[in-house]
């Protein structure tokens, strides 16, 4: 366990010593892997002679240590739980260190570990110190060579970063392979893989005329599921050349899939390691969403080669420098290869449901945090998703070309360096000759700003004056917030639904129909002239800033925007706002009153699906607009919440929509369910998404016809998207038998397929039906489940605790106790995963007092558990303090 000592951003000092070269040799063994390390070191410029060298190291058995060829005497160095210190280090020298490690008993999945008998590493953020003694910090960059020795039959494939430069056989059926990485890198980008793997290869020809080999390594039997990932890598390479002028810099790009992995994937130089979930897919086993996810994650890891690897972070407080920027890049990639509008709406929905909650809760932290106990806890929605929004705002403010100029300057200045978020902002400002001082507050201030808007139309003068006010609530440790620099994109729409040309006072002519207003003050007004009639404002188009926008729209205005706004995001947002408004109203009304949505609400929804073949609107957009807001999102907008009532209200409205739009939904479903063989392409994905949203509504109807429709789709589907959609609807159906037959059928078919079984676990964990907690508890004993496998924990336990608010917040508190038990059990196995799960208690203060007290008791129980990791301790203690 690492010590519970907070690390502060402002305490940063450059390293006292640097490492220019590292030669590693691994002699692989399940329980006694020998790691030989040779470090060519020198004292950093300006550091006083006699400064001690402090290397990081955890859970290592030190076998020998030599300096410049001579064994170090015992009193020349000191070893404790986390460090190895040499008090008297010369100005330069070669350190040779032998250590022994035990991969077989490594359940944290950090450092070197085993999965299905193969060896893998995960070093970000601080896993390399579990492999050997090192300066395990991102601003120490070295050139690595890696020699791997292993049993030839058990581990025929031996991989590491860079280029393979040699191989040979040894006695006792062993063999070796040597790798050289020509690029200097921090230790967190080191990787090693050894195992019985097969490979799918392809190539990419770069714009400069080089041929890159792309290799995807998977366990035998999975080769037929790698084609989508390979295509994604090829598309990513082409896209980064096209959009940012960035080419891949090694001759081979390798992806390896592993089933036991703490997160999605990892961008190790030249050797990306991926969770199988983001590599393996074929139509029978993966849904459209899975295919999208593979595109996004492959792109993300590949793009890190420049934004993260070539230019890396000076320290972990700068994590969003690489993560926010790379998420922005992968979102742009997905927008370019698919539907930009759908991509934007999905990203915003995720941001607002999870990141806004984080920003409003006890774990709130700035995009560039100021302190942490465990850096692993800071791979958050704020660092990633809000960080990406911050990067997107540069583009919104500077234009796409200006943004590109900034990126070019960033690489020109910092290639090969470890830098800060300020360096990135400076490149953007300098390349465009603009002042981005105030913009810095997006990095330093936590919390979601609120922008409230009000408009006044003057018919005589034909002016429309828009007033924008901003504020930001206090967050832990930050009581006073200064105004942000907020780009607010707006349009004005006339009564016929046409965008009006926009001309601000003082401008000679109107330029466009969408304008980015720059809000820098607590309050600002913007007056538009030549406005011929009272407009409906369309605000925060394309979600131009990560803020909560408040404007007092009438229901009629919202229905109007739903039907007419030319901005796809704003159009979806109008539907979302209308539904939120209604749900909140019904939730607040006397519980004895009937729950009914008014006619105008139903009419607005009817209009959406009346022409499902998608004359004007993309079916995928209609699908998004038809879906009611998520309960977790609504919960954030209420206080003292009774989650049971909230779930009941949402359910009632869904049922009412299904009843009143039965005909339209059925007609749309039948038209879309046309038996076309499955292909993963934009048009089909869009049609399937609308079809399955219709199906989901229809499942609310207690009619035998619907039962057979669902059973038919389940049985006949030639792909996982449709099959799973039908099964999900069956599992949740109030009238049915809980789909016992189909669940058994599904498990029977896929029992040996870990990724497909994850879906089966999640369906049951997120079910609305009575008895879901009991079901989840018994599934813990299912032989396909394992607490040691993070995918399984996410599929079953995390899905229940984080995506099933109705059952997680059951009034008896049993689910809270269940979550606490699981967190405690997991903490002993894998602290990172336990800490993630513990976030299910973050919003306890939002919930009504009785449940709140129950949640608090469970938090205290976890906090007081003896031997708790610092990962889980940090999350739980902050939750309690909030
Ligand atoms: N950089 C890795 C995340 C590592 C998480 C370590 N706890 C994946 C990614 O963002 O691409
Ligand atoms: Zn990343």
CSV table of C-alpha atoms and ligand atoms in Angstrom, one decimal, residues 122 124-125 263 265-267 300-301 304 322-323 376 379 384 832, ligand 1:
chain,number,residue,atom,x,y,z
A,122,UNK,CA,0.6,-1.7,-17.4
A,124,UNK,CA,0.8,4.3,-16.4
A,125,UNK,CA,0.7,6.1,-14.1
A,263,UNK,CA,-9.3,0.4,-18.3
A,265,UNK,CA,-6.5,0.6,-23.5
A,266,UNK,CA,-3.0,2.0,-23.1
A,267,UNK,CA,-0.8,3.9,-25.6
A,300,UNK,CA,-7.5,7.5,-29.2
A,301,UNK,CA,-4.5,5.3,-28.4
A,304,UNK,CA,-1.5,9.5,-28.3
A,322,UNK,CA,-2.5,14.6,-23.2
A,323,UNK,CA,-5.9,13.1,-22.3
A,376,UNK,CA,-5.0,6.6,-10.3
A,379,UNK,CA,-8.3,9.4,-14.6
A,384,UNK,CA,-10.8,13.4,-20.0
A,832,UNK,CA,-8.1,0.9,-8.7
B,1,LIG,N1,-3.5,6.5,-20.8
B,1,LIG,C1,-4.3,5.4,-20.5
B,1,LIG,C2,-4.9,5.5,-19.1
B,1,LIG,C3,-4.0,4.9,-18.1
B,1,LIG,C4,-4.8,4.8,-16.8
B,1,LIG,C5,-3.9,4.4,-15.6
B,1,LIG,N2,-4.6,4.3,-14.4
B,1,LIG,C6,-5.4,5.2,-21.5
B,1,LIG,C7,-5.8,6.3,-22.3
B,1,LIG,O1,-6.2,7.3,-21.8
B,1,LIG,O2,-5.6,6.3,-23.4
